[in-house]
Amino acid sequence: MNEEKKTHLYESIADQVSHLIARGTFRPGDRIPSIRELSRRMSVSMTTAATAYRLLEIRDVIEARPQSGYYVLPLSLHGKGRSLIAREMLPGRDSTADRTSDTERPADISPTDVSMDKLVTMILEDAMNTDLVQLGTTIPNPDLLPIKRISRCLTSAVRRRNFQSVSYSFPGLEALRIQIAKRATVAGCALTPEDIIITNGCQEAVFLALTTICKAGDNVLIESPAFFNHLQAMEALGLKVVEIPSHPQHGISIDTLRYVLDNTPVKACLLVSNYSNPLGSCLPDDKKKELAGLLAARDIPLIEDDIYGDICFSSHRPRVVKAFDEKGLVILCSSFSKTLAPGFRVGWTAPGRFAARISYTKMIHNLATATPPQMAIADFLAGGGYDRFLRSIRRIYARHVFLMGRAVIEQFPKGTIVSRPAGGFFLWVELPGGADAILLYEKARKAGITIAPGPIFTARQKFRNCIRLSASVWNEKIAQAVRTLGELARDMV
């Protein structure tokens, strides 16, 4: 009897790198991640990473250059000993202990119709009102955006490629999709340019996914509190939401989610896994893997919004749930709106098994995303320095979040609880029980300040004593606004 040959971990790693090369994420002449970086991204030992690279050298896929690193060889030189396509790994199964039992049904998890009232529209209009101190919107600090460099990239790209700049680029500019695929490895994903569709911001990517997967009346799992634009999208599509409680640091409750999956028909799940809006929570890697497994076992798609993943306060960017996706069920969505250029509206999605359907929906919806902004972002990323830029803004945002959090504790009523996010640039503030976030919003607006009251982040009229504050900017004007807000809050309790 012939026994199936066991695949070693280093061979699997080598095949994954080969797959990225074969599909164009890394091209001949490109420098690939160092052994140390590969070890960190793949969560393997340095020895395993080094052995994987040695195998790729034997196959003539890469070469080591002294004092420089590893580089991709021309395709004509690649060996033919093994397939360049990565092997699929069998889904892992974690312990099912500590599940929510049938007699421990959590409260407030039945499907709910979504109805976002005029308050949301008013808050969005507030964001455009320059007469108001902006504490209610998640707009990046304009002083931190690389406006001059992005502008130069845009001008140069249009001048050098004038015909291409006025042409359609669907599913998106190839140069940009290559850069996105390269950067995806930092989040633990092995994507190729063909896996990616460029969209008009992250929100369009999410909307396309919901439109493609769901029909009116379907149930969609979301974290609670949830980003109000996600709730608006589901309202527009006539979907019902099932709100799963989230921890301020560790994210969505996997036990509650498991219970709901076992007892409620669910069409899809939508969440922000890294630095969720508005809580700022980040799902740990083991929970991301568990979540991916739970949904995969039931063939339920996950729409993963990772728009804040790059704004981490530590030296290591967190992985995405997509990194643990073994069945193509995770639709990863993101954009450059929070780091580089909000007004460019350059987003993207990696739709997995839903790529053909989402491509079709995108073409029907608006055919393509504007080409010149894509060219500018692609040239900016290809020019290098994006990681250095991220390190700079991460330090600044971390300090702003800390300073605002300290000011809230000092100025707000006793008993106020403030989140401590490890990324992003906003805070979730829970006021003592007697406070009313809607009333506080109205009083703050009269005082020339805009905030985001908690009830807009739920379909169930919860979080009446909570608000979200933006900490993207910190200066004396913002500090004074926080003091004024604190006085108004103290008068309410």
Short mmCIF file of C-alpha atoms in Angstrom, two decimals:
data_model
loop_
_atom_site.label_atom_id
_atom_site.label_comp_id
_atom_site.label_asym_id
_atom_site.label_seq_id
_atom_site.Cartn_x
_atom_site.Cartn_y
_atom_site.Cartn_z
CA MET A 1 0.00 0.00 0.00
CA ASN A 2 1.34 3.42 -0.92
CA GLU A 3 1.25 6.01 1.83
CA GLU A 4 0.51 9.63 1.00
CA LYS A 5 3.64 11.70 1.38
CA LYS A 6 3.40 14.16 4.27
CA THR A 7 3.85 17.84 3.41
CA HIS A 8 6.24 19.63 5.74
CA LEU A 9 5.46 23.12 7.00
CA TYR A 10 8.42 24.65 5.18
CA GLU A 11 7.15 23.13 1.91
CA SER A 12 3.72 24.66 2.49
CA ILE A 13 5.31 28.06 3.15
CA ALA A 14 7.44 27.75 0.02
CA ASP A 15 4.36 26.84 -2.05
CA GLN A 16 2.48 29.88 -0.74
CA VAL A 17 5.33 32.20 -1.72
CA SER A 18 5.55 30.47 -5.12
CA HIS A 19 1.83 31.01 -5.59
CA LEU A 20 2.20 34.76 -5.01
CA ILE A 21 5.04 34.88 -7.51
CA ALA A 22 3.25 32.79 -10.11
CA ARG A 23 0.15 35.00 -9.90
CA GLY A 24 2.04 38.31 -10.14
CA THR A 25 2.02 39.63 -6.57
CA PHE A 26 5.82 39.50 -6.65
CA ARG A 27 7.37 39.79 -10.09
CA PRO A 28 10.80 39.01 -11.54
CA GLY A 29 13.34 41.36 -9.97
CA ASP A 30 11.13 42.19 -6.95
CA ARG A 31 12.60 41.96 -3.46
CA ILE A 32 10.51 39.67 -1.27
CA PRO A 33 10.13 39.80 2.55
CA SER A 34 13.20 38.92 4.60
CA ILE A 35 13.43 35.66 6.52
CA ARG A 36 12.64 37.51 9.75
CA GLU A 37 9.63 39.23 8.19
CA LEU A 38 8.36 36.00 6.60
CA SER A 39 8.71 34.29 9.98
CA ARG A 40 6.56 36.98 11.63
CA ARG A 41 3.93 37.17 8.90
CA MET A 42 3.47 33.40 8.62
CA SER A 43 3.82 32.80 12.39
CA VAL A 44 6.57 30.22 11.87
CA SER A 45 10.07 29.89 13.24
CA MET A 46 13.07 31.57 11.61
CA THR A 47 14.40 28.10 10.81
CA THR A 48 11.19 27.13 8.97
CA ALA A 49 11.21 30.40 7.01
CA ALA A 50 14.88 29.98 6.10
CA THR A 51 14.27 26.39 4.99
CA ALA A 52 11.33 27.49 2.84
CA TYR A 53 13.50 30.09 1.11
CA ARG A 54 16.26 27.53 0.64
CA LEU A 55 13.76 25.25 -1.09
CA LEU A 56 12.71 28.11 -3.38
CA GLU A 57 16.38 28.71 -4.20
CA ILE A 58 16.73 25.03 -5.14
CA ARG A 59 13.69 25.37 -7.37
CA ASP A 60 15.30 28.45 -8.99
CA VAL A 61 12.33 30.62 -8.01
CA ILE A 62 14.31 33.13 -5.94
CA GLU A 63 17.92 34.05 -5.34
CA ALA A 64 19.77 35.46 -2.35
CA ARG A 65 21.84 38.58 -2.94
CA PRO A 66 24.54 39.29 -0.34
CA GLN A 67 23.76 42.24 1.96
CA SER A 68 20.52 42.86 0.07
CA GLY A 69 17.97 40.08 0.55
CA TYR A 70 15.98 37.66 -1.59
CA TYR A 71 14.77 38.47 -5.10
CA VAL A 72 12.45 36.80 -7.63
CA LEU A 73 14.21 35.20 -10.59
CA PRO A 74 12.87 35.41 -14.17
CA LEU A 75 10.03 32.92 -14.74
CA SER A 76 12.04 31.17 -17.45
CA LEU A 77 14.52 30.03 -14.79
CA HIS A 78 12.00 28.55 -12.38
CA GLY A 79 12.42 24.84 -11.71
CA LYS A 80 9.70 22.33 -12.55
CA GLY A 81 9.99 20.03 -9.57
CA ARG A 82 6.84 21.14 -7.75
CA SER A 83 3.55 22.90 -8.39
CA LEU A 84 3.61 26.66 -7.90
CA ILE A 85 0.09 26.59 -6.49
CA ALA A 86 -0.16 26.46 -2.69
CA ARG A 87 -1.78 23.36 -1.22
CA GLU A 88 -5.09 23.75 0.57
CA MET A 89 -4.97 23.07 4.29
CA LEU A 90 -7.81 21.25 6.00
CA PRO A 91 -9.97 23.44 8.25
CA GLY A 92 -8.92 23.30 11.88
CA ARG A 93 -11.45 22.54 14.62
CA ASP A 94 -11.05 24.25 17.98
CA SER A 95 -12.52 23.12 21.26
CA THR A 96 -16.28 23.54 21.54
CA ALA A 97 -16.15 23.83 25.32
CA ASP A 98 -17.77 26.84 26.97
CA ARG A 99 -20.44 27.17 24.29
CA THR A 100 -23.62 29.01 25.18
CA SER A 101 -26.16 26.31 26.05
CA ASP A 102 -29.76 26.23 24.88
CA THR A 103 -30.88 27.34 28.36
CA GLU A 104 -28.52 30.30 28.35
CA ARG A 105 -29.98 32.23 25.45
CA PRO A 106 -28.34 35.71 25.36
CA ALA A 107 -30.65 38.73 25.40
CA ASP A 108 -31.39 41.02 22.44
CA ILE A 109 -30.13 38.77 19.63
CA SER A 110 -33.32 38.23 17.65
CA PRO A 111 -33.35 39.57 14.05
CA THR A 112 -34.27 43.25 13.90
CA ASP A 113 -35.41 45.56 11.11
CA VAL A 114 -33.11 48.55 10.62
CA SER A 115 -34.45 52.10 10.73
CA MET A 116 -31.83 54.86 10.79
CA ASP A 117 -33.60 58.16 11.49
CA LYS A 118 -32.81 61.74 10.49
CA LEU A 119 -30.26 62.02 13.30
CA VAL A 120 -27.69 60.12 11.22
CA THR A 121 -28.22 62.46 8.26
CA MET A 122 -27.78 65.47 10.54
CA ILE A 123 -24.55 64.07 11.98
CA LEU A 124 -23.17 63.45 8.50
CA GLU A 125 -24.07 67.01 7.53
CA ASP A 126 -22.32 68.21 10.70
CA ALA A 127 -19.12 66.69 9.36
CA MET A 128 -19.16 69.23 6.51
CA ASN A 129 -19.93 72.18 8.79
CA THR A 130 -16.68 74.07 9.36
CA ASP A 131 -18.33 76.17 12.09
CA LEU A 132 -18.51 73.14 14.37
CA VAL A 133 -15.64 71.59 16.34
CA GLN A 134 -15.44 68.10 14.86
CA LEU A 135 -15.55 65.46 17.60
CA GLY A 136 -18.13 63.25 15.94
CA THR A 137 -16.60 62.10 12.66
CA THR A 138 -13.86 59.58 11.85
CA ILE A 139 -12.07 61.78 9.32
CA PRO A 140 -8.26 61.53 9.37
CA ASN A 141 -6.19 64.50 10.50
CA PRO A 142 -5.67 66.61 7.34
CA ASP A 143 -2.29 67.79 8.63
CA LEU A 144 -1.06 64.19 8.60
CA LEU A 145 -2.09 63.37 5.03
CA PRO A 146 0.78 63.31 2.47
CA ILE A 147 -1.08 65.83 0.29
CA LYS A 148 1.92 67.27 -1.57
CA ARG A 149 3.41 63.91 -2.44
CA ILE A 150 0.06 62.44 -3.50
CA SER A 151 -0.60 65.53 -5.63
CA ARG A 152 2.77 65.14 -7.34
CA CYS A 153 2.01 61.47 -8.01
CA LEU A 154 -1.36 62.42 -9.52
CA THR A 155 0.05 65.16 -11.75
CA SER A 156 2.95 63.02 -12.91
CA ALA A 157 0.77 59.97 -13.62
CA VAL A 158 -1.72 61.93 -15.72
CA ARG A 159 1.07 63.65 -17.65
CA ARG A 160 3.01 60.46 -18.36
CA ARG A 161 0.01 58.23 -19.11
CA ASN A 162 -2.51 60.71 -20.43
CA PHE A 163 -4.57 58.25 -22.50
CA GLN A 164 -4.69 55.65 -19.72
CA SER A 165 -5.74 58.33 -17.23
CA VAL A 166 -8.98 59.01 -19.13
CA SER A 167 -9.74 55.34 -19.81
CA TYR A 168 -11.78 52.83 -17.81
CA SER A 169 -9.78 50.49 -15.60
CA PHE A 170 -11.83 47.47 -14.60
CA PRO A 171 -11.50 45.53 -12.32
CA GLY A 172 -8.98 48.20 -11.40
CA LEU A 173 -5.56 49.49 -12.39
CA GLU A 174 -3.21 46.51 -12.47
CA ALA A 175 -0.33 48.49 -10.95
CA LEU A 176 -2.51 49.32 -7.93
CA ARG A 177 -3.78 45.77 -7.53
CA ILE A 178 -0.18 44.54 -7.53
CA GLN A 179 0.73 46.96 -4.74
CA ILE A 180 -2.33 45.98 -2.70
CA ALA A 181 -1.52 42.29 -3.11
CA LYS A 182 2.04 42.90 -1.89
CA ARG A 183 0.83 44.80 1.15
CA ALA A 184 -1.74 42.12 1.97
CA THR A 185 1.07 39.81 3.06
CA VAL A 186 1.61 42.11 6.07
CA ALA A 187 -1.93 41.25 7.21
CA GLY A 188 -1.29 37.52 6.72
CA CYS A 189 -3.01 37.19 3.32
CA ALA A 190 -1.69 35.51 0.19
CA LEU A 191 -3.50 37.53 -2.47
CA THR A 192 -2.74 37.94 -6.15
CA PRO A 193 -3.64 40.96 -8.32
CA GLU A 194 -6.40 38.88 -9.93
CA ASP A 195 -8.00 38.41 -6.50
CA ILE A 196 -8.64 42.16 -6.10
CA ILE A 197 -11.35 44.51 -7.37
CA ILE A 198 -10.94 48.28 -6.96
CA THR A 199 -13.99 50.12 -5.58
CA ASN A 200 -15.14 53.63 -4.73
CA GLY A 201 -14.01 53.45 -1.13
CA CYS A 202 -14.46 50.69 1.40
CA GLN A 203 -18.15 51.43 1.85
CA GLU A 204 -18.91 50.56 -1.78
CA ALA A 205 -16.99 47.31 -1.34
CA VAL A 206 -19.18 46.42 1.66
CA PHE A 207 -22.37 47.44 -0.17
CA LEU A 208 -21.45 45.39 -3.23
CA ALA A 209 -20.84 42.37 -1.01
CA LEU A 210 -24.18 42.75 0.77
CA THR A 211 -25.99 43.31 -2.54
CA THR A 212 -24.41 40.23 -4.08
CA ILE A 213 -24.92 37.83 -1.19
CA CYS A 214 -28.18 38.91 0.42
CA LYS A 215 -31.78 39.62 -0.53
CA ALA A 216 -34.44 41.60 1.35
CA GLY A 217 -35.48 39.89 4.58
CA ASP A 218 -32.22 37.96 5.09
CA ASN A 219 -30.56 37.97 8.52
CA VAL A 220 -27.04 39.40 8.82
CA LEU A 221 -24.86 39.09 11.91
CA ILE A 222 -23.13 42.29 13.03
CA GLU A 223 -21.10 43.36 16.04
CA SER A 224 -22.77 45.64 18.55
CA PRO A 225 -22.22 48.55 18.66
CA ALA A 226 -21.75 48.66 14.86
CA PHE A 227 -20.63 51.27 12.33
CA PHE A 228 -23.77 53.24 11.43
CA ASN A 229 -22.95 53.31 7.69
CA HIS A 230 -23.11 49.51 7.73
CA LEU A 231 -26.53 49.73 9.36
CA GLN A 232 -27.63 52.25 6.74
CA ALA A 233 -26.55 49.91 3.95
CA MET A 234 -28.56 47.07 5.44
CA GLU A 235 -31.59 49.31 5.86
CA ALA A 236 -31.38 50.30 2.19
CA LEU A 237 -31.31 46.63 1.18
CA GLY A 238 -34.18 45.61 3.48
CA LEU A 239 -32.01 43.27 5.57
CA LYS A 240 -32.55 42.25 9.18
CA VAL A 241 -29.65 42.48 11.63
CA VAL A 242 -28.72 40.23 14.52
CA GLU A 243 -26.56 42.21 16.92
CA ILE A 244 -23.79 40.27 18.68
CA PRO A 245 -22.28 42.01 21.74
CA SER A 246 -18.64 43.05 21.51
CA HIS A 247 -15.93 43.51 24.11
CA PRO A 248 -14.17 46.92 24.02
CA GLN A 249 -10.79 45.24 23.59
CA HIS A 250 -11.34 41.73 22.24
CA GLY A 251 -14.23 42.29 19.86
CA ILE A 252 -17.29 40.26 19.00
CA SER A 253 -18.43 37.52 21.40
CA ILE A 254 -17.64 34.23 19.70
CA ASP A 255 -19.77 32.25 22.18
CA THR A 256 -22.86 34.35 21.46
CA LEU A 257 -22.15 34.20 17.73
CA ARG A 258 -21.93 30.40 17.93
CA TYR A 259 -25.26 30.25 19.75
CA VAL A 260 -26.94 32.41 17.11
CA LEU A 261 -25.51 30.33 14.27
CA ASP A 262 -26.94 27.19 15.92
CA ASN A 263 -30.39 28.69 16.41
CA THR A 264 -31.04 31.35 13.74
CA PRO A 265 -30.91 31.22 9.92
CA VAL A 266 -28.09 33.58 8.89
CA LYS A 267 -27.13 34.69 5.39
CA ALA A 268 -23.91 36.59 6.14
CA CYS A 269 -21.76 38.17 8.83
CA LEU A 270 -20.38 41.73 8.69
CA LEU A 271 -17.78 43.13 11.06
CA VAL A 272 -14.69 45.29 11.49
CA SER A 273 -12.17 42.84 12.93
CA ASN A 274 -9.35 45.34 13.58
CA TYR A 275 -10.11 48.49 15.62
CA SER A 276 -13.84 48.33 15.13
CA ASN A 277 -15.87 51.48 14.72
CA PRO A 278 -16.97 52.70 17.28
CA LEU A 279 -15.50 50.48 20.04
CA GLY A 280 -11.94 50.29 18.73
CA SER A 281 -11.74 46.58 19.62
CA CYS A 282 -9.39 44.15 17.89
CA LEU A 283 -10.25 40.47 17.58
CA PRO A 284 -7.25 38.32 18.68
CA ASP A 285 -5.75 35.92 16.14
CA ASP A 286 -7.10 32.81 17.85
CA LYS A 287 -10.61 34.27 17.80
CA LYS A 288 -10.23 35.27 14.15
CA LYS A 289 -9.30 31.70 13.32
CA GLU A 290 -12.20 30.37 15.39
CA LEU A 291 -14.62 32.78 13.70
CA ALA A 292 -13.42 31.75 10.24
CA GLY A 293 -13.88 28.11 11.16
CA LEU A 294 -17.37 28.56 12.59
CA LEU A 295 -18.61 30.35 9.49
CA ALA A 296 -16.82 28.00 7.09
CA ALA A 297 -18.42 24.95 8.72
CA ARG A 298 -21.81 26.45 7.83
CA ASP A 299 -20.82 28.02 4.47
CA ILE A 300 -21.73 31.50 5.74
CA PRO A 301 -19.82 34.40 4.11
CA LEU A 302 -18.00 37.00 6.20
CA ILE A 303 -17.77 40.58 4.94
CA GLU A 304 -14.65 41.88 6.70
CA ASP A 305 -14.09 45.65 6.84
CA ASP A 306 -10.38 46.28 7.56
CA ILE A 307 -10.24 50.00 6.92
CA TYR A 308 -8.39 50.76 10.18
CA GLY A 309 -5.97 47.81 10.15
CA ASP A 310 -2.99 49.93 9.08
CA ILE A 311 -3.47 52.38 11.97
CA CYS A 312 -2.19 50.13 14.75
CA PHE A 313 -0.31 51.57 17.71
CA SER A 314 2.16 48.66 17.97
CA SER A 315 4.98 47.69 15.64
CA HIS A 316 3.03 44.70 14.27
CA ARG A 317 -0.03 45.19 12.10
CA PRO A 318 -2.78 42.74 13.11
CA ARG A 319 -3.85 39.96 10.79
CA VAL A 320 -7.26 39.84 9.18
CA VAL A 321 -9.80 37.02 9.36
CA LYS A 322 -9.14 36.56 5.63
CA ALA A 323 -5.72 35.17 6.64
CA PHE A 324 -7.55 32.13 8.07
CA ASP A 325 -9.98 31.74 5.16
CA GLU A 326 -9.63 28.29 3.60
CA LYS A 327 -12.85 28.21 1.54
CA GLY A 328 -12.93 31.65 -0.09
CA LEU A 329 -15.83 32.73 2.13
CA VAL A 330 -14.25 35.92 3.51
CA ILE A 331 -14.83 39.07 1.46
CA LEU A 332 -12.08 41.42 2.60
CA CYS A 333 -12.80 45.14 2.13
CA SER A 334 -10.57 48.15 2.74
CA SER A 335 -9.41 51.48 1.34
CA PHE A 336 -6.80 54.24 1.63
CA SER A 337 -9.33 56.77 2.93
CA LYS A 338 -8.08 56.71 6.53
CA THR A 339 -4.38 56.98 5.71
CA LEU A 340 -3.70 58.69 2.37
CA ALA A 341 -6.56 60.47 0.61
CA PRO A 342 -10.21 60.31 1.76
CA GLY A 343 -11.46 62.29 -1.23
CA PHE A 344 -9.83 59.98 -3.78
CA ARG A 345 -12.32 57.25 -2.82
CA VAL A 346 -9.92 54.45 -3.68
CA GLY A 347 -11.04 51.25 -2.00
CA TRP A 348 -10.77 47.58 -2.79
CA THR A 349 -12.12 44.15 -2.08
CA ALA A 350 -10.77 40.59 -2.26
CA PRO A 351 -14.06 38.68 -2.69
CA GLY A 352 -12.78 35.10 -2.72
CA ARG A 353 -15.30 32.71 -4.25
CA PHE A 354 -17.71 35.60 -4.88
CA ALA A 355 -15.35 37.46 -7.24
CA ALA A 356 -17.31 36.86 -10.45
CA ARG A 357 -20.64 37.88 -8.93
CA ILE A 358 -19.24 41.00 -7.25
CA SER A 359 -17.43 41.98 -10.45
CA TYR A 360 -20.72 41.76 -12.31
CA THR A 361 -22.53 43.79 -9.64
CA LYS A 362 -19.81 46.43 -9.73
CA MET A 363 -20.06 46.75 -13.52
CA ILE A 364 -23.83 47.19 -13.32
CA HIS A 365 -23.55 49.68 -10.47
CA ASN A 366 -20.96 52.12 -11.88
CA LEU A 367 -18.75 50.16 -14.30
CA ALA A 368 -15.39 51.25 -12.82
CA THR A 369 -13.59 53.41 -10.28
CA ALA A 370 -11.96 56.64 -11.49
CA THR A 371 -8.52 55.90 -12.97
CA PRO A 372 -6.36 58.96 -12.05
CA PRO A 373 -6.69 58.50 -8.24
CA GLN A 374 -5.77 54.83 -8.67
CA MET A 375 -2.65 55.84 -10.61
CA ALA A 376 -1.61 58.29 -7.90
CA ILE A 377 -2.07 55.77 -5.06
CA ALA A 378 -0.24 53.06 -7.04
CA ASP A 379 2.73 55.34 -7.72
CA PHE A 380 2.80 56.47 -4.08
CA LEU A 381 2.96 52.87 -2.85
CA ALA A 382 5.49 51.80 -5.49
CA GLY A 383 7.73 54.74 -4.59
CA GLY A 384 8.39 53.30 -1.12
CA GLY A 385 8.09 54.99 2.22
CA TYR A 386 4.50 54.00 2.98
CA ASP A 387 5.54 51.92 5.99
CA ARG A 388 7.69 54.77 7.28
CA PHE A 389 4.74 57.12 6.81
CA LEU A 390 2.47 54.70 8.71
CA ARG A 391 4.90 54.48 11.62
CA SER A 392 4.82 58.26 11.88
CA ILE A 393 1.04 58.69 11.89
CA ARG A 394 0.59 55.70 14.22
CA ARG A 395 2.69 57.40 16.89
CA ILE A 396 0.77 60.64 16.51
CA TYR A 397 -2.67 59.02 16.59
CA ALA A 398 -1.68 56.92 19.61
CA ARG A 399 -0.70 60.08 21.47
CA HIS A 400 -3.89 61.90 20.45
CA VAL A 401 -6.06 58.99 21.63
CA PHE A 402 -4.19 58.89 24.94
CA LEU A 403 -4.47 62.66 25.52
CA MET A 404 -8.17 62.76 24.69
CA GLY A 405 -8.87 59.72 26.85
CA ARG A 406 -7.09 61.34 29.80
CA ALA A 407 -8.99 64.60 29.25
CA VAL A 408 -12.33 62.78 29.22
CA ILE A 409 -11.54 61.04 32.50
CA GLU A 410 -10.54 64.37 34.04
CA GLN A 411 -13.43 66.48 32.68
CA PHE A 412 -16.44 64.15 32.46
CA PRO A 413 -18.69 63.01 35.33
CA LYS A 414 -17.36 60.55 37.88
CA GLY A 415 -18.08 57.01 36.74
CA THR A 416 -17.44 57.71 33.05
CA ILE A 417 -15.74 54.80 31.28
CA VAL A 418 -13.46 55.37 28.28
CA SER A 419 -12.23 52.74 25.80
CA ARG A 420 -8.50 52.09 25.39
CA PRO A 421 -8.10 51.13 21.73
CA ALA A 422 -4.81 49.84 20.33
CA GLY A 423 -5.43 51.44 16.95
CA GLY A 424 -7.62 53.83 14.98
CA PHE A 425 -8.35 57.37 16.16
CA PHE A 426 -11.62 57.40 18.07
CA LEU A 427 -12.87 56.69 21.60
CA TRP A 428 -16.05 55.07 22.90
CA VAL A 429 -17.25 56.87 26.02
CA GLU A 430 -19.82 55.37 28.41
CA LEU A 431 -21.39 58.01 30.64
CA PRO A 432 -23.07 57.31 33.99
CA GLY A 433 -26.55 55.82 33.62
CA GLY A 434 -28.46 59.06 34.01
CA ALA A 435 -26.93 60.67 30.93
CA ASP A 436 -28.75 60.90 27.60
CA ALA A 437 -26.45 60.87 24.54
CA ILE A 438 -29.08 62.39 22.23
CA LEU A 439 -29.69 65.30 24.61
CA LEU A 440 -25.93 65.74 25.02
CA TYR A 441 -25.57 65.85 21.23
CA GLU A 442 -28.19 68.59 20.99
CA LYS A 443 -26.61 70.65 23.78
CA ALA A 444 -23.11 70.20 22.33
CA ARG A 445 -24.28 71.28 18.88
CA LYS A 446 -25.67 74.50 20.33
CA ALA A 447 -22.25 75.03 21.91
CA GLY A 448 -20.58 74.61 18.49
CA ILE A 449 -19.44 70.99 18.97
CA THR A 450 -20.52 67.85 17.13
CA ILE A 451 -20.34 64.33 18.59
CA ALA A 452 -21.70 60.91 17.59
CA PRO A 453 -24.36 59.66 20.06
CA GLY A 454 -24.45 55.94 20.88
CA PRO A 455 -27.96 55.11 19.60
CA ILE A 456 -26.91 55.57 15.95
CA PHE A 457 -24.61 52.54 16.31
CA THR A 458 -27.44 50.08 16.91
CA ALA A 459 -30.75 49.00 15.41
CA ARG A 460 -32.19 48.28 18.85
CA GLN A 461 -32.11 51.73 20.48
CA LYS A 462 -29.30 50.78 22.83
CA PHE A 463 -26.27 52.77 24.09
CA ARG A 464 -28.39 55.74 25.20
CA ASN A 465 -25.61 56.82 27.58
CA CYS A 466 -22.69 56.37 25.16
CA ILE A 467 -20.93 58.61 22.63
CA ARG A 468 -18.11 58.23 20.11
CA LEU A 469 -15.42 60.92 20.00
CA SER A 470 -12.85 61.48 17.25
CA ALA A 471 -9.25 61.93 18.43
CA SER A 472 -7.65 62.34 15.01
CA VAL A 473 -6.80 65.95 15.91
CA TRP A 474 -5.55 67.17 19.28
CA ASN A 475 -4.89 70.84 19.96
CA GLU A 476 -6.04 73.53 22.38
CA LYS A 477 -9.28 74.06 20.45
CA ILE A 478 -10.12 70.36 20.73
CA ALA A 479 -9.06 70.28 24.39
CA GLN A 480 -11.40 73.18 25.15
CA ALA A 481 -14.24 71.42 23.32
CA VAL A 482 -13.70 68.33 25.48
CA ARG A 483 -13.81 70.51 28.62
CA THR A 484 -17.06 72.11 27.44
CA LEU A 485 -18.51 68.69 26.63
CA GLY A 486 -17.51 67.49 30.08
CA GLU A 487 -19.33 70.40 31.71
CA LEU A 488 -22.48 69.64 29.71
CA ALA A 489 -22.27 65.96 30.67
CA ARG A 490 -21.78 66.79 34.36
CA ASP A 491 -24.91 68.98 34.28
CA MET A 492 -26.94 65.97 33.10
CA VAL A 493 -26.13 63.55 35.92
#
